[in-house]
XYZ file of C-alpha atoms in Angstrom:
648
model
C 0.000 0.000 0.000
C 2.798 2.424 0.960
C 4.672 1.575 -2.245
C 1.537 2.330 -4.300
C 1.122 5.737 -2.628
C 4.797 6.620 -3.141
C 4.702 5.590 -6.812
C 1.527 7.616 -7.402
C 2.898 10.705 -5.663
C 6.138 10.318 -7.626
C 4.153 10.234 -10.864
C 2.261 13.355 -9.817
C 5.567 15.078 -9.045
C 6.891 14.214 -12.485
C 3.710 15.530 -14.086
C 3.894 18.767 -12.112
C 7.586 19.200 -12.923
C 6.878 18.547 -16.602
C 4.121 21.118 -16.480
C 6.458 23.707 -14.970
C 9.436 23.068 -17.245
C 7.846 22.276 -20.609
C 6.746 25.344 -22.483
C 4.250 23.305 -24.462
C 2.436 21.825 -21.442
C -1.033 23.180 -20.719
C -3.653 22.878 -18.011
C -5.531 20.417 -20.240
C -2.472 18.173 -20.475
C -2.025 18.281 -16.705
C -5.725 17.518 -16.236
C -5.567 14.571 -18.637
C -2.467 13.242 -16.890
C -4.138 13.444 -13.482
C -7.222 11.591 -14.672
C -5.041 8.940 -16.329
C -3.379 8.341 -12.955
C -6.809 8.234 -11.299
C -8.170 5.688 -13.792
C -5.148 3.424 -13.343
C -5.309 3.514 -9.532
C -7.429 0.840 -7.817
C -7.368 2.232 -4.275
C -10.410 4.526 -3.937
C -9.053 6.464 -0.951
C -5.800 7.179 -2.756
C -7.713 8.297 -5.860
C -9.645 10.815 -3.788
C -6.455 12.099 -2.139
C -4.756 12.512 -5.547
C -7.707 14.592 -6.773
C -7.551 16.791 -3.688
C -3.788 17.073 -4.126
C -4.330 18.302 -7.694
C -6.825 20.823 -6.339
C -4.032 22.304 -4.202
C -2.121 23.243 -7.393
C -5.037 25.309 -8.701
C -6.673 26.544 -5.470
C -8.560 29.724 -6.210
C -8.875 28.926 -9.926
C -11.908 27.539 -11.744
C -9.908 24.465 -12.823
C -9.606 23.419 -9.163
C -13.355 22.815 -8.861
C -13.283 20.030 -11.457
C -10.957 17.964 -9.258
C -13.086 18.601 -6.183
C -16.272 17.671 -8.077
C -14.706 14.359 -9.095
C -13.425 13.705 -5.561
C -16.867 14.445 -4.078
C -18.680 12.120 -6.502
C -16.114 9.361 -5.838
C -16.291 9.681 -2.054
C -20.112 9.633 -2.027
C -20.333 6.680 -4.427
C -17.808 4.611 -2.465
C -19.138 5.650 0.950
C -15.811 7.202 2.056
C -17.144 9.476 4.781
C -13.828 11.029 5.807
C -12.889 11.859 2.216
C -16.327 13.407 1.621
C -15.862 15.686 4.648
C -12.361 16.711 3.549
C -13.582 17.436 0.017
C -16.370 19.713 1.304
C -13.764 21.339 3.553
C -11.588 22.011 0.461
C -14.561 23.647 -1.298
C -14.826 26.081 1.626
C -11.071 26.772 1.488
C -11.307 27.437 -2.251
C -14.020 30.080 -1.856
C -12.284 31.554 1.197
C -9.155 31.956 -0.923
C -11.205 33.722 -3.610
C -12.955 35.900 -1.026
C -16.403 34.678 -2.099
C -18.116 34.545 1.286
C -21.626 33.699 0.002
C -20.431 30.552 -1.837
C -18.338 29.616 1.193
C -21.440 29.817 3.398
C -23.356 27.544 0.994
C -20.686 24.846 1.235
C -20.471 25.386 4.996
C -24.129 24.300 5.177
C -23.349 21.204 3.062
C -20.388 20.412 5.322
C -22.655 20.828 8.365
C -25.188 18.374 6.939
C -22.445 15.785 6.259
C -20.850 16.354 9.690
C -24.169 15.694 11.444
C -24.788 12.640 9.267
C -21.421 11.074 10.101
C -21.127 12.608 13.621
C -17.689 14.066 12.809
C -17.719 17.804 13.566
C -14.049 18.911 13.593
C -13.817 20.222 9.996
C -17.266 21.821 10.206
C -16.309 23.849 13.299
C -12.955 24.790 11.745
C -14.672 26.301 8.677
C -17.337 27.948 10.854
C -14.571 29.659 12.851
C -12.920 30.837 9.620
C -16.256 32.166 8.352
C -16.720 34.248 11.509
C -13.170 35.609 11.203
C -14.018 36.789 7.682
C -17.177 38.468 8.989
C -15.124 40.212 11.675
C -12.617 41.428 9.063
C -15.547 42.835 7.062
C -16.679 44.754 10.141
C -19.811 42.661 10.729
C -18.895 41.970 14.345
C -22.466 41.925 15.641
C -23.318 38.990 13.384
C -20.060 37.225 14.353
C -20.821 37.573 18.090
C -24.344 36.243 17.596
C -23.088 33.284 15.534
C -20.313 32.483 18.050
C -22.917 32.229 20.830
C -25.070 30.033 18.595
C -21.989 27.882 17.899
C -21.531 27.295 21.655
C -25.196 26.346 22.148
C -25.004 23.896 19.267
C -21.756 22.338 20.548
C -23.275 21.837 24.020
C -26.430 20.350 22.492
C -24.499 17.747 20.447
C -22.020 17.214 23.342
C -18.983 18.171 21.243
C -16.426 19.521 23.746
C -13.931 20.676 21.104
C -16.723 22.659 19.444
C -17.527 24.436 22.718
C -13.822 25.319 22.993
C -13.713 26.657 19.411
C -16.904 28.666 19.996
C -15.334 30.501 22.948
C -12.305 31.403 20.807
C -14.634 32.614 18.029
C -16.605 34.723 20.526
C -13.432 36.213 22.023
C -12.092 37.114 18.562
C -15.392 38.735 17.583
C -15.462 40.763 20.813
C -11.873 41.812 20.137
C -12.786 43.027 16.622
C -15.767 44.876 18.136
C -13.284 46.604 20.518
C -15.071 45.101 23.522
C -11.692 44.315 25.030
C -12.725 43.530 28.611
C -15.355 41.034 27.439
C -12.827 39.486 25.024
C -10.253 39.052 27.828
C -12.871 37.492 30.102
C -13.907 35.076 27.334
C -10.307 34.021 26.637
C -9.768 33.386 30.360
C -12.999 31.395 30.479
C -11.621 29.294 27.611
C -8.494 28.496 29.649
C -10.543 27.697 32.789
C -12.893 25.321 30.970
C -10.055 23.636 29.051
C -7.061 23.314 31.418
C -5.620 20.534 29.226
C -5.843 22.419 25.928
C -3.175 21.538 23.372
C -0.123 23.730 22.737
C -1.461 25.231 19.506
C -4.625 26.418 21.249
C -2.591 27.904 24.102
C -0.399 29.773 21.603
C -3.495 31.254 19.968
C -5.100 32.297 23.277
C -1.997 33.823 24.892
C -1.035 35.554 21.639
C -4.475 37.146 21.234
C -4.562 38.192 24.902
C -1.178 39.867 24.469
C -2.479 41.826 21.453
C -5.566 42.980 23.373
C -3.470 44.180 26.319
C -1.211 46.038 23.874
C -4.283 47.732 22.353
C -5.261 48.838 25.874
C -1.663 49.913 26.587
C -1.499 47.422 29.466
C 2.077 46.478 28.719
C 2.762 44.571 31.951
C -0.144 42.198 31.312
C 0.879 41.960 27.648
C 4.427 40.918 28.611
C 2.992 38.302 30.988
C 0.935 36.725 28.198
C 3.893 36.795 25.796
C 6.034 35.054 28.416
C 3.345 32.358 28.715
C 3.381 31.998 24.931
C 7.184 31.756 24.987
C 7.019 28.960 27.607
C 4.625 26.975 25.401
C 6.947 27.395 22.400
C 9.953 26.222 24.431
C 8.032 23.179 25.631
C 7.079 22.323 22.056
C 10.684 22.835 20.952
C 11.891 20.414 23.634
C 9.580 17.719 22.293
C 11.042 18.064 18.795
C 13.528 20.671 17.463
C 11.913 20.389 14.014
C 8.966 22.354 15.399
C 10.955 25.529 14.664
C 10.407 24.971 10.949
C 6.636 24.512 11.263
C 6.153 27.328 13.796
C 8.763 29.706 12.393
C 6.221 32.482 11.859
C 4.867 32.045 15.431
C 8.370 32.388 16.909
C 8.892 35.508 14.774
C 5.521 36.996 15.740
C 6.230 36.443 19.452
C 9.595 38.217 19.296
C 8.079 41.091 17.282
C 5.302 41.451 19.909
C 7.942 41.662 22.645
C 9.724 44.310 20.566
C 6.569 46.399 20.150
C 6.047 46.574 23.927
C 9.677 47.522 24.597
C 9.520 50.056 21.768
C 6.507 51.703 23.449
C 8.461 51.817 26.732
C 11.611 53.109 24.915
C 13.565 50.175 26.380
C 16.179 49.938 23.631
C 18.263 47.186 25.270
C 15.392 44.681 25.502
C 14.143 45.863 22.108
C 17.487 45.046 20.489
C 17.689 41.707 22.293
C 14.320 40.548 20.927
C 15.011 41.922 17.447
C 18.200 39.839 17.355
C 16.124 36.779 18.376
C 13.565 37.640 15.715
C 16.372 37.711 13.149
C 16.860 33.963 13.657
C 13.375 33.322 12.307
C 13.201 36.193 9.797
C 13.819 35.918 6.068
C 12.575 37.694 2.959
C 9.878 35.034 2.520
C 8.284 35.881 5.888
C 4.676 36.969 5.926
C 4.691 40.587 4.751
C 2.995 41.865 7.932
C 5.848 40.434 10.028
C 8.344 41.773 7.487
C 6.902 45.277 7.882
C 6.852 45.148 11.702
C 10.379 43.724 11.850
C 11.910 46.594 9.850
C 9.717 49.199 11.538
C 10.985 48.052 14.960
C 14.594 48.282 13.761
C 13.761 51.820 12.617
C 12.503 52.631 16.136
C 15.621 51.115 17.688
C 17.965 53.178 15.479
C 15.816 56.218 16.257
C 16.500 55.641 19.972
C 20.205 55.251 19.106
C 20.116 58.461 16.982
C 21.540 56.485 14.025
C 19.441 58.352 11.485
C 20.718 56.765 8.257
C 19.908 53.249 9.431
C 16.679 54.488 11.005
C 15.335 56.009 7.754
C 16.583 53.022 5.757
C 14.578 50.569 7.930
C 11.463 52.789 7.866
C 11.704 52.997 4.063
C 11.940 49.185 3.816
C 8.832 48.844 5.982
C 6.883 51.470 4.002
C 7.813 49.976 0.623
C 6.732 46.515 1.826
C 3.222 47.782 2.534
C 2.494 48.276 -1.196
C -0.940 49.656 -0.374
C -2.028 46.358 1.222
C -1.727 47.713 4.778
C -2.889 51.347 4.486
C -3.357 51.987 8.224
C -0.082 50.267 9.021
C 1.696 52.277 6.331
C 0.241 55.511 7.658
C 1.435 54.693 11.175
C 4.987 54.055 9.952
C 4.910 57.329 8.002
C 4.104 59.166 11.241
C 6.961 57.375 13.042
C 9.320 58.379 10.229
C 8.070 61.969 10.509
C 8.838 61.972 14.243
C 12.328 60.668 13.494
C 12.790 63.442 10.890
C 11.799 66.021 13.497
C 14.281 64.653 16.012
C 16.983 64.620 13.316
C 16.328 68.297 12.589
C 14.998 67.702 9.066
C 11.879 69.744 9.648
C 10.895 70.398 6.032
C 10.985 66.694 5.144
C 9.112 65.914 8.350
C 6.403 68.439 7.412
C 5.961 66.820 3.981
C 5.692 63.357 5.549
C 3.144 64.582 8.122
C 1.160 66.215 5.326
C 1.144 62.992 3.306
C 0.181 60.992 6.411
C -2.626 63.418 7.251
C -4.061 63.220 3.705
C -3.909 59.433 3.722
C -5.370 59.352 7.224
C -8.324 61.491 6.190
C -8.931 59.318 3.151
C -8.682 56.119 5.194
C -10.963 57.471 7.904
C -13.564 58.451 5.324
C -13.388 55.011 3.737
C -13.607 53.379 7.134
C -16.532 55.565 8.177
C -18.301 54.773 4.927
C -17.637 51.075 5.437
C -18.877 51.186 9.009
C -21.953 53.082 7.897
C -22.667 50.470 5.232
C -22.186 47.680 7.752
C -24.439 49.364 10.313
C -27.094 49.995 7.667
C -26.873 46.389 6.538
C -27.109 45.192 10.155
C -30.063 47.517 10.727
C -31.857 46.176 7.664
C -31.106 42.602 8.719
C -32.335 43.224 12.264
C -35.440 45.007 10.994
C -36.181 42.186 8.550
C -35.668 39.649 11.320
C -37.951 41.623 13.645
C -40.683 41.924 10.992
C -40.346 38.243 10.236
C -40.535 37.423 13.936
C -43.670 39.551 14.395
C -45.302 37.951 11.369
C -44.269 34.541 12.587
C -45.781 35.266 16.002
C -49.085 36.324 14.433
C -49.246 33.213 12.296
C -48.159 31.164 15.275
C -50.989 32.483 17.441
C -53.526 31.806 14.683
C -52.049 28.362 14.161
C -51.996 27.661 17.915
C -55.623 28.746 18.341
C -56.905 26.661 15.434
C -54.724 23.733 16.396
C -55.915 23.916 20.013
C -59.580 23.744 18.996
C -58.953 20.854 16.621
C -56.784 19.144 19.209
C -59.445 19.452 21.928
C -62.096 17.978 19.632
C -59.745 15.189 18.623
C -58.828 14.502 22.253
C -62.489 14.282 23.246
C -63.162 11.860 20.385
C -60.046 9.852 21.184
C -60.897 9.732 24.905
C -64.402 8.471 24.145
C -63.124 5.903 21.675
C -60.395 4.892 24.115
C -62.905 4.502 26.959
C -65.123 2.302 24.805
C -62.121 0.346 23.595
C -60.869 -0.030 27.183
C -64.230 -1.346 28.339
C -64.335 -3.839 25.499
C -60.768 -4.909 26.198
C -61.511 -5.277 29.899
C -64.624 -7.344 29.203
C -62.710 -9.459 26.703
C -59.818 -9.922 29.139
C -62.163 -10.850 31.991
C -63.951 -13.350 29.750
C -60.653 -14.820 28.545
C -59.291 -14.967 32.107
C -62.458 -16.636 33.377
C -62.246 -19.165 30.551
C -58.597 -19.861 31.365
C -59.459 -20.237 35.043
C -62.263 -22.657 34.245
C -60.067 -24.661 31.884
C -57.218 -24.723 34.403
C -59.595 -25.769 37.172
C -61.022 -28.534 34.996
C -57.519 -29.776 34.175
C -56.467 -29.603 37.805
C -59.582 -31.444 38.923
C -59.058 -34.074 36.261
C -55.405 -34.482 37.229
C -56.263 -34.502 40.916
C -59.029 -37.085 40.484
C -56.753 -39.337 38.469
C -54.022 -39.214 41.092
C -56.258 -39.386 44.123
C -58.226 -42.267 42.653
C -54.982 -44.161 42.372
C -54.012 -43.235 45.936
C -57.408 -44.379 47.299
C -57.486 -47.563 45.218
C -54.262 -48.992 46.695
C -55.289 -49.066 50.406
C -58.893 -49.887 49.469
C -57.805 -52.918 47.413
C -55.561 -53.968 50.289
C -58.461 -53.801 52.765
C -60.871 -55.637 50.432
C -58.305 -58.273 49.492
C -57.274 -59.189 52.995
C -60.919 -59.066 54.182
C -61.869 -61.650 51.501
C -58.965 -63.852 52.538
C -60.066 -63.747 56.169
C -63.661 -64.588 55.281
C -62.933 -67.207 52.590
C -59.949 -69.112 53.987
C -60.745 -71.388 56.918
C -57.329 -72.901 57.448
C -55.372 -69.705 58.156
C -52.903 -69.796 61.006
C -53.169 -67.421 63.908
C -50.050 -65.505 62.731
C -51.552 -65.031 59.245
C -54.852 -63.834 60.687
C -52.938 -61.390 62.877
C -50.839 -60.160 59.925
C -53.879 -59.665 57.680
C -55.767 -57.861 60.415
C -52.875 -55.444 60.984
C -52.649 -54.750 57.226
C -56.408 -54.120 57.082
C -56.159 -51.769 60.068
C -53.153 -49.796 58.741
C -54.616 -49.344 55.278
C -58.010 -48.414 56.722
C -56.378 -45.734 58.835
C -54.371 -44.519 55.859
C -57.487 -44.452 53.702
C -59.417 -42.593 56.390
C -56.599 -40.016 56.836
C -56.378 -39.511 53.082
C -60.134 -38.968 52.749
C -60.166 -36.581 55.723
C -57.287 -34.605 54.189
C -59.095 -34.431 50.841
C -62.243 -33.170 52.558
C -60.234 -30.569 54.523
C -58.514 -29.420 51.354
C -61.836 -29.103 49.527
C -63.378 -27.057 52.346
C -60.321 -24.779 52.540
C -60.287 -24.205 48.784
C -64.016 -23.448 48.818
C -63.648 -21.162 51.867
C -66.214 -23.265 53.789
C -63.952 -24.422 56.627
C -65.102 -23.333 60.068
C -62.499 -22.515 62.691
C -62.808 -22.281 66.446
C -60.648 -19.219 67.002
C -59.494 -18.618 70.572
C -56.760 -16.790 72.380
C -53.892 -19.219 72.937
C -50.186 -19.331 73.687
C -48.080 -20.115 70.600
C -45.075 -21.143 72.754
C -47.154 -23.655 74.667
C -48.700 -25.038 71.470
C -45.215 -25.624 69.996
C -44.152 -27.515 73.148
C -47.354 -29.611 73.130
C -46.708 -30.617 69.511
C -43.206 -31.789 70.526
C -44.661 -33.895 73.353
C -47.375 -35.305 71.083
C -44.829 -36.326 68.424
C -42.641 -37.988 71.078
C -45.649 -40.007 72.274
C -46.728 -41.065 68.762
C -43.403 -42.263 67.369
C -39.799 -42.859 68.227
C -38.627 -42.296 64.616
C -38.561 -38.507 65.060
C -36.379 -36.582 67.495
C -37.757 -33.020 67.538
C -35.817 -30.099 69.074
C -37.691 -26.913 69.901
C -35.826 -23.553 70.345
C -37.251 -20.261 71.553
C -36.363 -17.388 73.847
C -40.023 -16.471 74.376
C -41.737 -17.455 77.593
C -45.154 -16.785 76.151
C -46.615 -15.427 72.892
C -50.359 -14.840 72.681
C -52.127 -15.347 69.343
C -55.705 -15.790 68.123
C -55.935 -19.133 66.352
C -57.741 -22.464 66.136
C -55.421 -24.449 68.434
C -56.437 -27.831 66.895
C -55.557 -26.645 63.382
C -52.400 -24.906 64.548
C -51.156 -28.098 66.176
C -52.215 -30.149 63.142
C -50.130 -27.804 60.968
C -47.008 -28.251 63.116
C -47.461 -31.990 63.601
C -47.732 -32.507 59.807
C -44.211 -31.101 59.543
C -42.793 -33.178 62.440
C -44.327 -36.671 61.934
C -43.301 -39.543 59.673
C -45.527 -41.949 57.735
C -47.160 -44.666 59.844
C -45.078 -47.562 58.482
C -41.776 -45.645 58.287
C -38.865 -47.769 59.603
C -35.801 -45.827 58.384
C -33.313 -43.695 60.263
C -34.447 -41.439 63.079
C -35.253 -37.939 61.780
C -33.598 -35.042 63.591
C -35.990 -32.082 63.338
C -35.271 -28.595 64.628
C -37.896 -25.900 64.818
C -37.746 -22.452 66.388
C -40.206 -19.742 67.378
C -39.401 -16.000 67.164
C -41.311 -12.766 67.083
C -40.827 -10.299 64.201
C -42.872 -7.131 64.608
C -46.568 -8.015 64.576
C -45.976 -11.593 63.380
C -44.622 -14.813 64.816
C -42.102 -16.781 62.780
C -41.626 -20.563 62.957
C -38.694 -22.103 61.079
C -38.585 -25.898 60.613
C -35.361 -27.604 59.478
C -35.178 -31.312 58.542
C -38.980 -31.757 58.272
C -39.860 -35.428 57.460
C -42.631 -34.158 55.193
C -39.959 -33.136 52.678
C -37.431 -35.879 53.380
C -38.917 -39.318 54.116
C -42.460 -39.212 52.687
C -42.529 -41.227 49.480
C -46.153 -40.537 48.588
C -45.859 -37.251 46.636
C -49.634 -36.866 46.227
C -50.286 -37.110 49.959
C -47.305 -34.871 50.614
C -48.693 -32.242 48.212
C -52.142 -32.419 49.839
C -50.673 -31.755 53.287
C -48.578 -28.935 51.876
C -51.654 -27.303 50.250
C -53.702 -27.699 53.448
C -51.014 -25.932 55.488
C -50.670 -23.120 52.957
C -54.452 -22.528 52.645
C -54.936 -22.581 56.420
C -52.275 -19.907 56.970
C -53.541 -17.779 54.089
C -56.996 -17.831 55.675
C -55.440 -16.017 58.686
C -53.241 -13.676 56.569
C -50.135 -15.747 57.250
C -47.633 -17.336 54.886
C -46.099 -20.741 54.265
C -42.814 -20.867 52.356
C -40.400 -23.676 51.456
C -36.810 -22.900 50.431
C -35.619 -24.141 47.024
C -32.253 -25.329 48.394
C -31.287 -28.987 48.735
C -32.114 -28.907 52.453
C -35.779 -27.919 52.642
C -36.482 -25.246 55.260
C -40.104 -24.423 55.993
C -40.876 -20.875 57.189
C -44.267 -20.061 58.755
C -45.491 -16.548 59.568
C -48.690 -15.875 61.522
C -50.142 -12.474 62.546
C -50.333 -11.686 66.259
C -53.310 -9.338 66.036
């Protein structure tokens, strides 16, 4: 991939060199060569970058737009979001270079739409900042301030922190252009407070602009402080990589010139010379002409302080000739400084001519500036008036629209509420019908399942009783041991059958809510102890252990049912002959409820008859629910039964 890029760039270099050296080469030949390279390249991203690279050669010319058009079509067709954003960014740069602000604004809107679509806002905010700087240069500072505030709101809304930072810089620059220096300083300081970890380039911009504002206000101490901060940032950047001097050469030069301007104002020729010598390290004839002018003008001031008039006038002349009409105010200021030097040198006639020329130019510039300001203010007035008229008209239409919409909305709401109420009633009736049907079906299934299981449970002991009874009545030669064995089997199964039927009847009454209870005031502690004694008397296969710290606990309950509940959890089946069950149960009080916890209950450990076990479990649960209590069994391997019963 890297080899492909290098080869392509090399080919472009050859084409550009050929274009520059060959007298017969034309823009059409260069264009054809570029598109030949594009057609032969398979990497779409590289093709787009080559087109944008060709645009750089013709920026500001109509031919440049053809390359951007091709790059934009390619990036959209191939879905290259980053390349599409950069291409739209290049369109804005092209029109900025040509000074066509209206076209630049149109492409700024297109860049905004793409930035929101791809959620990548950096290039959009960069162009927006440049657009506001152009507006400030045109004198339309009111619009720039308004847009900078709108930029901050938008950045906060989309949660783009870098955008909020850029918006503060844009606002500070606009306030500076509007000569609202105190507000500009406050805004720059706010930028530093909100972004303590701003990068070095941002810090250079902020400290440099603050220094310029302080110089405008003739606050030279504060200006020097900001320039020293800027110098620290430059040194830190230089420590990271010495090559930074090449990329920030103009910034180093500007900083030294700013130092020189302050010392020139204070007539401190030693410090002025020191910083001019430093500036000479970064100065050359290719420097930006504004820095070139200031550099020679400062040397003129220095030689003026030294009374070296030949060098002084020579430097002033270099500065004035460099202006070339592009910096009229700057040129006029240098003319005045040269006139002052002429006066000090005793060349009064020449000084008078220079002052006269400066005065004429000053009057002309002031008139132009006043006319420009007047045009700007008139334009702003017309814009504000149009906006106000539009706002008033919008408000009138809005009130009419709101009134009509409110009436329609109320009527619609009434109709919707009525329809919704009818629909809700139908849905409720349908849901109740469906729920009742489900309940009936579930009850039928449960009854069917219960009857099937219980029939089986009843049939076994009943068959045993009938079978052994027939043997006793039919067989005459049975031994006494056999008669005794059959009689015991008949008795045990009869008792089991009777207990099962009684449990089924109790369950049916509880489910139907027809069970009658004999509720009395009784002592829960005493009932728990009586159950322990009763279990000890009935069987030796259970060893119950009762724990409580309560001497007495009064409740309202049916004592027979309460004891039946506890005994069902502590007893084993009648014919159980396994290991002795160790059961622990405890009684505590929790607020307005008693709490009984049973660990190692035989009902969940040694009972093999699941149907009978489930019946006892349901009886216990329904009994407690009838008295607003609860019956819970843990899902762990060791079943722990927890009973709560209200005290009131």
